[in-house]
Amino acid sequence: MMLAAHPPGSPYQTGLDRNPANYAPLTPISFLERTADVFPRRTAWIHGGQSCDYRSFRERCRRLASALAGRGVAPGDTVAVVLPNTPPMLEAHYGVPMAGAVLNSINIRLEPATIGYILRHGRAKVLLTDSEFAPVVREALAGLEAPPLVVDVLDALAGGGERLGPLTYHELLAEGDPAFEPLLPADEWQAIGLNYTSGTTGYPKGVVIHHRGAYLNAIGQALACNIGLHPVYLWTLPMFHCNGWTFTWAVTLQAGTHICLRRVEPGPIFAAIAEHGVTHMCGAPIVMNMIANAPAELRRPFAQRVRAMTGGAAPPAAVLQKVAALGIDMTHLYGLTECYGPCSVCAWQEEWDTLDAERQAALQARQGVAYPTLAALDVIDPETMAPVPRDGVTIGEIMIRGNTIMKGYLADPGATQAAFAGGWYHTGDLAVMHPDGYAEVKDRLKDIIISGGENVSSIEVEAALYRHPAVLEAAVVAKPDPKWGETPCAFVTLKDGAAATAEELIAHCRTLLAGFKTPKAVIFGPLPKTSTGKIQKHELRDRVKGL
């Protein structure tokens, strides 16, 4: 796609300048301002027995911004948070940028050393932290020469905890002015968020996102995920993960109700869906698997259909069928921290309605097409930078570009330059492009298995394993082999009460896969995961080296 510019002297270049009447920097702060004006009495959030309407929600966010400014937080400063899916976490997504500051939402499952590194690397000036995480945060702060101002968030549903700082979140809000005038960005390219990658090896990288991208990606979520006016959104996805995939802003855009969920467990999930009339939710495949396999005594019937969005590995057909029977329709999304969360969707086609469940599941497993707010997504040969044929066979790398791509990695120009080589963001995901223009990820660059010169997709082998009724989780990595170079080795966790032998699972895969793709070994036990629930394949690769 070529770029064009009007030539000098064009009538469209003269006397038609940008000014305050025809231009305003894009920012998701505007979503809250509009919704609070238009729907002030609509419920903004529910947390346990508490609720808040949009008028009060805006006042609380403005109080937070005012109080931060009063405590010396200036535009461009970093405010870090270690919070679960509670109202203060949601309010930070508005109050922090209203003060002109940058929100650094830290994964609550990280160990002290990594939290300390993030606080130091991101130069946090203030830290809002939930009392439940005090032991970990205290240790993280102990290693800092210049620790941030610590504000303790005391949640009645936390079940205890201790204070680390001089004031509480409630006391901080009391310092603020509910009529505070938000500091909107002078330039929509200004940073709004700092999100760190999962960091499976070494320290994580700091992904810097801007107001323009946050605004557009939130609109993209509303469009791609069919979020109409007044949704009821259940927070099964951590808000710390890519700012809740920007649903923190998208739900407010549509004047929806945020149902906060401190802990993601089957019982509270079913209760919230039934009691609050939940219409939308998101979560990793492990969450959807939890819902699909929840014990009968924890389930609650509900009348409405729920739209659930999932990312990561494609849900197995069995999971799709189970949740559909419960009243939940799943949509597969794809994305990364570097593109604000999801950037593509497996958009449903009407002609798929008549297909059998297995074929529908295979189509739903694809990563799909670009969001309407993403400029471009393609599968490209990283050597030639040319798109691969749309044959569903030729493997290339998914590359993306547009307004919803990060500014870059904080204080890491080398990594930023490498990520943007050739004018595309390189995802590191190997994929094929189907004739209908839908992309399908086959593996990560580092996870592809080359057996006897043939490429084996670990994702394809995992999908076959998931079709066995006894398998709860599966991961496949390359095992060194003196004859073939590498062969697939499967690590499997079985469902509670289920039984299966390695020989049985290998025979099962042989009925679904070519011989060279079939696992040559199966190892049972729990799978190592990152703090965001991703399976740590590098640990599994280390294990198989000694086998």
Coordinates of C-alpha atoms in Angstrom, one line a residue:
M1 CA 0.0 0.0 0.0
M2 CA 1.5 3.3 -1.1
L3 CA 1.3 6.7 0.7
A4 CA 0.3 9.9 -1.1
A5 CA 0.6 13.5 -0.2
H6 CA -1.0 16.6 -1.7
P7 CA 1.6 18.6 -3.5
P8 CA 2.7 22.0 -2.2
G9 CA 0.4 24.7 -3.4
S10 CA -2.6 22.4 -3.5
P11 CA -5.9 24.2 -2.5
Y12 CA -6.3 21.4 0.1
Q13 CA -3.0 22.5 1.7
T14 CA -3.7 26.2 2.0
G15 CA -5.7 27.9 4.8
L16 CA -7.0 24.5 6.1
D17 CA -4.9 24.2 9.2
R18 CA -5.5 22.2 12.3
N19 CA -7.1 24.2 15.1
P20 CA -9.0 23.6 18.4
A21 CA -12.3 23.7 16.6
N22 CA -11.5 20.9 14.2
Y23 CA -9.0 18.8 16.1
A24 CA -8.8 17.2 19.5
P25 CA -6.2 14.6 20.5
L26 CA -7.8 11.1 20.8
T27 CA -7.9 9.7 24.4
P28 CA -10.1 7.1 26.2
I29 CA -10.5 9.7 29.0
S30 CA -13.2 11.1 26.7
F31 CA -15.3 7.9 27.0
L32 CA -15.8 8.4 30.7
E33 CA -16.6 12.1 30.2
R34 CA -19.3 11.4 27.6
T35 CA -20.9 8.5 29.4
A36 CA -21.0 10.4 32.7
D37 CA -22.7 13.3 30.9
V38 CA -25.2 11.2 28.9
F39 CA -25.9 8.3 31.3
P40 CA -25.0 9.6 34.8
R41 CA -27.3 7.2 36.7
R42 CA -26.3 4.1 34.9
T43 CA -24.3 1.6 37.1
A44 CA -20.6 1.9 36.3
W45 CA -19.3 -0.9 38.4
I46 CA -20.5 -3.6 40.9
H47 CA -18.1 -5.1 43.5
G48 CA -19.6 -7.5 45.9
G49 CA -22.4 -5.6 47.6
Q50 CA -21.1 -2.2 46.4
S51 CA -22.0 -0.3 43.3
C52 CA -21.3 3.1 41.8
D53 CA -23.1 5.1 39.0
Y54 CA -21.2 6.9 36.3
R55 CA -21.6 10.3 37.9
S56 CA -19.9 9.1 41.0
F57 CA -17.4 7.1 39.1
R58 CA -16.2 10.2 37.2
E59 CA -16.0 12.1 40.5
R60 CA -13.8 9.3 42.0
C61 CA -11.5 9.3 39.0
R62 CA -11.2 13.1 39.1
R63 CA -10.5 12.9 42.8
L64 CA -7.7 10.4 42.1
A65 CA -6.2 12.6 39.4
S66 CA -6.4 15.7 41.7
A67 CA -4.9 13.9 44.6
L68 CA -2.0 12.5 42.6
A69 CA -1.3 16.0 41.2
G70 CA -1.4 17.3 44.8
R71 CA 1.2 14.7 45.8
G72 CA 3.6 15.9 43.1
V73 CA 2.7 13.6 40.2
A74 CA 3.4 15.6 37.0
P75 CA 2.6 14.8 33.3
G76 CA 4.9 12.1 32.2
D77 CA 5.4 10.6 35.6
T78 CA 4.7 6.9 36.2
V79 CA 2.1 5.6 38.6
A80 CA 2.3 1.9 39.2
V81 CA -0.5 -0.4 40.5
V82 CA -0.5 -3.9 42.0
L83 CA -4.2 -4.5 42.1
P84 CA -6.7 -7.2 41.3
N85 CA -10.0 -6.6 39.4
T86 CA -11.5 -4.2 41.8
P87 CA -12.9 -0.6 41.5
P88 CA -9.6 1.1 42.4
M89 CA -7.9 -0.7 39.5
L90 CA -10.6 0.4 37.1
E91 CA -10.5 4.0 38.5
A92 CA -6.7 4.1 37.9
H93 CA -7.3 3.6 34.2
Y94 CA -8.9 7.0 34.2
G95 CA -7.6 8.9 37.2
V96 CA -3.9 8.3 36.4
P97 CA -4.1 9.6 32.7
M98 CA -6.4 12.4 33.9
A99 CA -3.4 13.6 35.9
G100 CA -1.3 13.4 32.7
A101 CA 0.6 10.5 34.2
V102 CA 1.4 7.0 32.7
L103 CA -0.3 4.0 34.2
N104 CA 2.0 1.0 34.9
S105 CA -0.3 -1.9 35.7
I106 CA 1.8 -4.7 37.2
N107 CA 1.0 -8.4 37.1
I108 CA -0.2 -9.4 40.6
R109 CA 1.3 -12.9 40.2
L110 CA 4.9 -11.8 39.7
E111 CA 7.7 -12.5 42.2
P112 CA 9.3 -9.7 44.3
A113 CA 12.5 -9.4 42.2
T114 CA 10.6 -8.8 39.0
I115 CA 8.1 -6.4 40.6
G116 CA 11.1 -4.5 42.0
Y117 CA 12.8 -4.4 38.6
I118 CA 9.6 -3.0 37.0
L119 CA 9.2 -0.3 39.6
R120 CA 12.9 0.7 39.2
H121 CA 12.9 0.5 35.3
G122 CA 9.6 2.3 35.0
R123 CA 10.6 5.0 37.6
A124 CA 7.3 4.7 39.5
K125 CA 6.6 7.8 41.5
V126 CA 3.5 6.4 43.2
L127 CA 2.4 2.8 43.9
L128 CA -1.2 1.8 44.6
T129 CA -1.1 -1.7 46.1
D130 CA -3.7 -4.0 47.5
S131 CA -3.1 -5.1 51.0
E132 CA -3.3 -8.8 50.1
F133 CA -0.1 -8.5 48.2
A134 CA 1.8 -6.7 51.0
P135 CA 4.4 -9.5 51.7
V136 CA 5.5 -9.7 48.0
V137 CA 5.4 -5.9 47.5
R138 CA 7.3 -5.2 50.7
E139 CA 10.1 -7.5 49.5
A140 CA 10.1 -5.8 46.1
L141 CA 10.3 -2.3 47.7
A142 CA 13.2 -3.3 50.0
G143 CA 15.5 -3.5 47.0
L144 CA 14.8 0.0 45.8
E145 CA 17.1 3.0 46.5
A146 CA 14.3 5.4 45.8
P147 CA 10.9 3.7 46.5
P148 CA 7.7 5.3 45.3
L149 CA 5.0 6.7 47.6
V150 CA 3.0 3.7 48.6
V151 CA -0.8 3.9 48.8
D152 CA -2.5 1.0 50.4
V153 CA -5.8 -0.2 48.9
L154 CA -7.9 -1.9 51.6
D155 CA -10.6 -4.1 50.1
A156 CA -13.2 -5.7 52.4
L157 CA -13.2 -8.7 50.2
A158 CA -9.4 -9.2 50.4
G159 CA -9.6 -11.2 53.7
G160 CA -6.8 -9.4 55.5
G161 CA -3.4 -8.0 54.6
E162 CA -1.2 -5.3 56.0
R163 CA -0.3 -1.7 55.3
L164 CA 3.0 -0.6 53.8
G165 CA 2.5 3.1 53.1
P166 CA 1.6 6.3 54.9
L167 CA -2.0 6.6 53.6
T168 CA -4.8 4.5 52.2
Y169 CA -6.5 4.8 48.9
H170 CA -9.6 6.1 50.7
E171 CA -7.5 8.8 52.3
L172 CA -5.9 9.7 49.0
L173 CA -9.3 10.2 47.3
A174 CA -10.4 12.4 50.2
E175 CA -7.5 14.7 49.3
G176 CA -8.8 15.1 45.7
D177 CA -11.2 17.5 44.1
P178 CA -14.3 15.9 42.4
A179 CA -14.4 19.0 40.1
F180 CA -10.8 18.6 39.0
E181 CA -10.3 19.4 35.3
P182 CA -8.6 16.4 33.6
L183 CA -5.3 17.1 32.0
L184 CA -5.9 15.9 28.5
P185 CA -2.9 15.0 26.3
A186 CA -1.5 17.8 24.3
D187 CA -0.5 15.2 21.7
E188 CA -2.4 11.9 21.3
W189 CA 1.0 10.2 20.8
Q190 CA 1.8 10.8 24.5
A191 CA 2.1 7.7 26.6
I192 CA -0.9 6.5 28.5
G193 CA 0.4 3.1 29.7
L194 CA 3.5 1.1 30.4
N195 CA 2.9 -2.7 30.3
Y196 CA 5.6 -5.3 30.8
T197 CA 5.8 -8.5 28.7
S198 CA 5.6 -11.8 30.5
G199 CA 9.4 -12.2 30.5
T200 CA 9.7 -16.0 30.3
T201 CA 13.5 -15.6 30.0
G202 CA 15.4 -12.7 31.5
Y203 CA 13.7 -9.4 32.6
P204 CA 10.5 -8.3 30.8
K205 CA 10.4 -5.5 28.3
G206 CA 8.4 -2.3 29.0
V207 CA 5.8 -1.8 26.3
V208 CA 4.8 1.9 25.9
I209 CA 1.3 2.6 24.6
H210 CA -0.2 5.9 23.7
H211 CA -3.6 7.7 24.0
R212 CA -4.4 7.4 20.3
G213 CA -3.8 3.6 20.3
A214 CA -5.8 3.1 23.5
Y215 CA -8.7 5.1 22.1
L216 CA -8.8 3.3 18.8
N217 CA -8.2 -0.2 20.1
A218 CA -11.1 0.2 22.6
I219 CA -13.3 1.2 19.6
G220 CA -12.0 -1.8 17.8
Q221 CA -13.0 -4.1 20.7
A222 CA -16.5 -2.7 20.6
L223 CA -16.8 -3.3 16.9
A224 CA -15.0 -6.6 16.6
C225 CA -16.7 -8.2 19.6
N226 CA -20.2 -6.9 19.0
I227 CA -20.5 -4.8 22.1
G228 CA -23.6 -2.8 21.9
L229 CA -25.0 -0.1 24.3
H230 CA -25.1 -1.0 28.0
P231 CA -23.2 -4.3 28.1
V232 CA -22.7 -6.1 31.4
Y233 CA -19.1 -7.1 31.4
L234 CA -17.7 -9.7 33.8
W235 CA -14.0 -9.2 34.7
T236 CA -12.6 -12.7 34.3
L237 CA -9.6 -11.3 32.4
P238 CA -7.0 -9.6 34.6
M239 CA -7.1 -5.8 34.2
F240 CA -3.3 -5.9 34.5
H241 CA -3.1 -7.8 31.3
C242 CA -2.8 -5.3 28.4
N243 CA -5.1 -3.0 30.4
G244 CA -7.7 -5.7 30.3
W245 CA -7.3 -5.9 26.5
T246 CA -8.5 -2.2 26.6
F247 CA -12.0 -3.4 27.8
T248 CA -11.4 -1.1 30.8
W249 CA -12.1 1.7 28.3
A250 CA -14.3 -0.1 25.7
V251 CA -17.0 -1.1 28.3
T252 CA -17.2 2.5 29.5
L253 CA -17.4 3.8 25.9
Q254 CA -20.6 1.8 25.6
A255 CA -21.9 2.9 29.0
G256 CA -21.7 -0.6 30.3
T257 CA -21.5 -2.1 33.8
H258 CA -18.2 -3.5 35.0
I259 CA -18.7 -6.5 37.2
C260 CA -15.5 -6.7 39.3
L261 CA -14.3 -10.2 40.2
R262 CA -11.4 -10.3 42.7
R263 CA -10.8 -14.0 42.1
V264 CA -11.5 -16.1 39.0
E265 CA -13.2 -19.2 40.3
P266 CA -16.1 -21.2 38.8
G267 CA -18.6 -20.5 41.5
P268 CA -18.4 -16.7 41.5
I269 CA -18.3 -16.7 37.7
F270 CA -21.6 -18.6 37.4
A271 CA -23.2 -16.6 40.2
A272 CA -22.2 -13.3 38.6
I273 CA -23.5 -14.4 35.2
A274 CA -26.9 -15.4 36.7
E275 CA -27.4 -12.6 39.1
H276 CA -26.2 -9.6 37.1
G277 CA -27.2 -10.7 33.6
V278 CA -23.7 -10.7 32.2
T279 CA -23.5 -10.3 28.4
H280 CA -19.8 -10.3 27.8
M281 CA -16.6 -11.7 29.3
C282 CA -13.0 -12.5 28.3
G283 CA -10.4 -14.9 29.4
A284 CA -7.5 -17.1 28.5
P285 CA -8.3 -20.7 27.3
I286 CA -7.5 -21.9 30.8
V287 CA -10.5 -19.9 32.1
M288 CA -12.8 -21.2 29.5
N289 CA -11.6 -24.7 30.2
M290 CA -12.4 -24.1 33.9
I291 CA -15.9 -23.0 33.0
A292 CA -16.5 -25.9 30.7
N293 CA -15.4 -28.4 33.3
A294 CA -16.9 -26.8 36.4
P295 CA -18.6 -29.3 38.8
A296 CA -22.4 -29.4 38.6
E297 CA -22.8 -28.0 42.1
L298 CA -21.0 -24.8 41.2
R299 CA -23.0 -24.1 38.1
R300 CA -26.0 -21.7 38.0
P301 CA -28.5 -21.6 35.1
F302 CA -28.9 -18.3 33.2
A303 CA -31.3 -17.3 30.5
Q304 CA -29.2 -14.9 28.4
R305 CA -26.5 -15.9 25.8
V306 CA -23.1 -14.7 26.9
R307 CA -20.4 -13.6 24.4
A308 CA -17.0 -14.8 25.5
M309 CA -13.7 -13.7 23.9
T310 CA -10.6 -15.8 24.3
G311 CA -7.0 -15.5 23.2
G312 CA -3.9 -17.6 23.1
A313 CA -4.2 -21.2 22.0
A314 CA -7.4 -22.0 20.2
P315 CA -10.1 -23.7 22.3
P316 CA -10.5 -27.4 21.5
A317 CA -13.7 -28.4 19.9
A318 CA -14.9 -30.2 23.0
V319 CA -14.5 -27.0 25.1
L320 CA -16.4 -24.9 22.5
Q321 CA -19.2 -27.4 22.5
K322 CA -19.4 -27.6 26.3
V323 CA -19.6 -23.8 26.9
A324 CA -22.0 -23.4 24.0
A325 CA -24.3 -25.8 25.7
L326 CA -24.1 -23.7 28.9
G327 CA -25.1 -20.6 26.9
I328 CA -21.7 -19.1 26.2
D329 CA -20.7 -18.3 22.6
M330 CA -16.9 -18.0 22.2
T331 CA -15.0 -15.9 19.7
H332 CA -11.3 -16.4 19.1
L333 CA -9.0 -13.3 19.3
Y334 CA -5.3 -12.9 18.7
G335 CA -2.9 -10.3 19.8
L336 CA 0.1 -9.3 21.9
T337 CA 1.0 -6.8 24.6
E338 CA 2.7 -4.7 21.9
C339 CA -0.6 -4.2 20.1
Y340 CA -2.7 -3.4 23.2
G341 CA -4.0 -6.9 23.4
P342 CA -6.2 -8.4 20.6
C343 CA -5.7 -7.1 17.1
S344 CA -7.4 -9.8 15.1
V345 CA -10.7 -11.7 15.3
C346 CA -12.0 -14.9 13.8
A347 CA -15.0 -13.2 12.4
W348 CA -17.9 -15.5 12.0
Q349 CA -19.2 -16.1 8.4
E350 CA -22.9 -17.0 7.9
E351 CA -22.1 -19.9 5.7
W352 CA -20.4 -21.6 8.6
D353 CA -23.8 -22.0 10.3
T354 CA -24.6 -25.2 8.3
L355 CA -21.3 -26.9 9.0
D356 CA -20.8 -29.7 11.6
A357 CA -19.3 -28.9 15.0
E358 CA -15.9 -30.3 14.2
R359 CA -15.5 -28.2 11.0
Q360 CA -16.9 -25.1 12.9
A361 CA -14.3 -25.6 15.6
A362 CA -11.5 -25.9 13.1
L363 CA -12.5 -22.6 11.5
Q364 CA -13.0 -20.9 14.9
A365 CA -9.4 -22.0 15.8
R366 CA -7.9 -19.6 13.3
Q367 CA -6.6 -16.2 14.4
G368 CA -8.7 -14.6 11.7
V369 CA -8.7 -11.1 10.2
A370 CA -7.5 -7.7 11.3
Y371 CA -9.6 -5.5 13.6
P372 CA -11.2 -2.6 11.8
T373 CA -8.9 -0.3 13.7
L374 CA -5.7 -2.1 12.7
A375 CA -4.1 -0.9 9.4
A376 CA -2.8 -4.2 8.2
L377 CA -2.1 -7.8 9.2
D378 CA -0.4 -10.3 6.9
V379 CA 1.7 -13.4 6.9
I380 CA 5.1 -12.5 5.5
D381 CA 8.3 -14.2 4.7
P382 CA 10.7 -12.6 7.1
E383 CA 13.7 -13.1 4.7
T384 CA 12.1 -11.5 1.7
M385 CA 9.4 -9.4 3.4
A386 CA 7.0 -10.5 0.8
P387 CA 3.5 -11.9 1.7
V388 CA 3.3 -15.7 1.5
P389 CA 0.9 -17.4 -0.9
R390 CA -2.7 -17.6 0.4
D391 CA -2.7 -21.4 0.2
G392 CA -3.1 -22.4 3.8
V393 CA 0.2 -24.3 3.6
T394 CA 3.1 -21.9 3.2
I395 CA 4.4 -20.7 6.5
G396 CA 5.5 -17.2 7.2
E397 CA 5.5 -14.8 10.2
I398 CA 2.4 -12.8 11.2
M399 CA 3.3 -9.1 10.9
I400 CA 1.1 -6.1 11.8
R401 CA 1.1 -2.4 11.6
G402 CA -1.1 0.6 12.3
N403 CA -2.2 3.0 15.0
T404 CA -2.7 0.3 17.6
I405 CA 0.9 -0.7 17.8
M406 CA 3.1 0.3 20.7
K407 CA 5.4 3.3 20.6
G408 CA 8.2 1.0 21.4
Y409 CA 10.1 -0.6 24.3
L410 CA 11.0 1.7 27.2
A411 CA 14.7 2.6 27.2
D412 CA 15.5 -0.2 24.7
P413 CA 16.1 1.3 21.2
G414 CA 17.8 -1.8 19.9
A415 CA 14.8 -4.1 20.7
T416 CA 12.4 -1.4 19.4
Q417 CA 14.3 -1.1 16.1
A418 CA 14.4 -4.9 15.6
A419 CA 10.7 -5.2 16.3
F420 CA 9.8 -2.7 13.6
A421 CA 12.2 -3.9 11.0
G422 CA 10.9 -3.3 7.4
G423 CA 8.0 -1.1 8.5
W424 CA 6.1 -3.9 10.2
Y425 CA 5.8 -5.2 13.8
H426 CA 7.3 -8.7 13.9
T427 CA 5.1 -10.9 16.2
G428 CA 7.4 -13.9 16.2
D429 CA 4.3 -16.1 15.4
L430 CA 4.6 -18.5 12.5
A431 CA 1.3 -18.8 10.5
V432 CA -0.3 -19.6 7.2
M433 CA -2.8 -17.5 5.3
H434 CA -5.8 -19.2 4.0
P435 CA -7.4 -18.4 0.6
D436 CA -10.3 -16.6 2.4
G437 CA -7.8 -14.2 4.0
Y438 CA -7.9 -15.7 7.5
A439 CA -4.6 -16.2 9.2
E440 CA -3.9 -19.3 11.3
V441 CA -0.9 -19.5 13.7
K442 CA 1.0 -22.7 13.5
D443 CA 3.7 -22.0 16.1
R444 CA 6.1 -19.5 17.7
L445 CA 9.3 -19.2 15.8
K446 CA 11.2 -20.8 18.6
D447 CA 8.6 -23.6 19.1
I448 CA 8.5 -25.1 15.6
I449 CA 9.7 -28.8 15.5
I450 CA 11.8 -29.9 12.6
S451 CA 11.6 -33.7 12.3
G452 CA 13.5 -35.3 9.5
G453 CA 13.4 -32.1 7.6
E454 CA 9.6 -31.7 8.0
N455 CA 8.1 -28.8 9.9
V456 CA 5.8 -30.0 12.8
S457 CA 3.5 -27.5 14.4
S458 CA 3.4 -28.0 18.1
I459 CA 0.0 -26.3 18.1
E460 CA -1.4 -28.9 15.7
V461 CA -0.2 -31.8 17.9
E462 CA -1.6 -30.1 21.0
A463 CA -5.0 -29.8 19.3
A464 CA -5.0 -33.5 18.6
L465 CA -4.2 -34.3 22.2
Y466 CA -7.0 -32.0 23.4
R467 CA -9.5 -34.1 21.4
H468 CA -8.8 -37.0 23.8
P469 CA -11.5 -36.9 26.6
A470 CA -9.0 -37.4 29.4
V471 CA -6.7 -34.5 28.5
L472 CA -7.1 -31.3 30.5
E473 CA -3.9 -29.5 29.4
A474 CA -1.2 -30.3 26.8
A475 CA 2.1 -28.8 25.6
V476 CA 4.4 -30.2 22.9
V477 CA 8.1 -29.4 22.4
A478 CA 11.0 -30.7 20.4
K479 CA 12.9 -33.6 21.8
P480 CA 16.4 -34.2 20.4
D481 CA 16.6 -37.4 18.4
P482 CA 19.7 -39.0 16.9
K483 CA 17.9 -40.2 13.8
W484 CA 15.3 -37.5 13.0
G485 CA 17.0 -34.5 14.6
E486 CA 13.9 -33.7 16.6
T487 CA 10.7 -35.4 17.4
P488 CA 7.5 -34.2 19.2
C489 CA 7.4 -34.8 23.0
A490 CA 4.1 -34.2 24.7
F491 CA 3.6 -33.0 28.3
V492 CA 0.0 -33.7 29.5
T493 CA -2.1 -33.0 32.5
L494 CA -5.1 -35.2 32.8
K495 CA -8.6 -34.2 34.1
D496 CA -9.4 -35.1 37.7
G497 CA -10.6 -38.7 37.9
A498 CA -9.5 -39.4 34.3
A499 CA -7.0 -42.0 33.2
A500 CA -4.9 -42.6 30.1
T501 CA -1.5 -44.1 29.3
A502 CA 1.2 -42.7 27.1
E503 CA 0.6 -45.5 24.6
E504 CA -3.1 -44.7 24.5
L505 CA -2.5 -41.0 23.8
I506 CA 0.1 -41.7 21.1
A507 CA -2.3 -44.1 19.4
H508 CA -5.0 -41.5 19.6
C509 CA -2.8 -38.9 17.9
R510 CA -1.8 -41.4 15.2
T511 CA -5.5 -41.5 14.1
L512 CA -5.5 -37.8 13.6
L513 CA -1.9 -36.9 12.5
A514 CA 0.7 -37.9 10.0
G515 CA 3.2 -40.4 11.5
F516 CA 6.1 -37.8 11.7
K517 CA 3.8 -35.4 13.7
T518 CA 2.8 -38.0 16.3
P519 CA 4.4 -37.6 19.7
K520 CA 7.1 -40.2 20.4
A521 CA 6.9 -39.6 24.1
V522 CA 4.3 -38.5 26.6
I523 CA 5.1 -37.2 30.1
F524 CA 2.4 -36.7 32.7
G525 CA 2.1 -34.0 35.4
P526 CA 1.4 -30.3 36.0
L527 CA 2.7 -27.8 33.4
P528 CA 4.9 -24.9 34.4
K529 CA 3.2 -21.6 33.7
T530 CA 4.1 -17.9 33.7
S531 CA 2.3 -15.5 36.0
T532 CA -0.1 -14.8 33.1
G533 CA -1.0 -18.5 32.7
K534 CA 1.2 -19.1 29.6
I535 CA 2.9 -22.5 29.5
Q536 CA 6.6 -22.1 29.9
K537 CA 7.9 -24.2 27.0
H538 CA 11.5 -23.3 27.6
E539 CA 11.3 -25.2 30.9
L540 CA 9.8 -28.2 29.1
R541 CA 12.6 -28.0 26.5
D542 CA 15.1 -28.1 29.3
R543 CA 13.5 -31.2 30.7
V544 CA 13.6 -33.2 27.5
K545 CA 17.3 -32.5 26.9
G546 CA 18.2 -35.1 29.5
L547 CA 15.7 -37.7 28.4

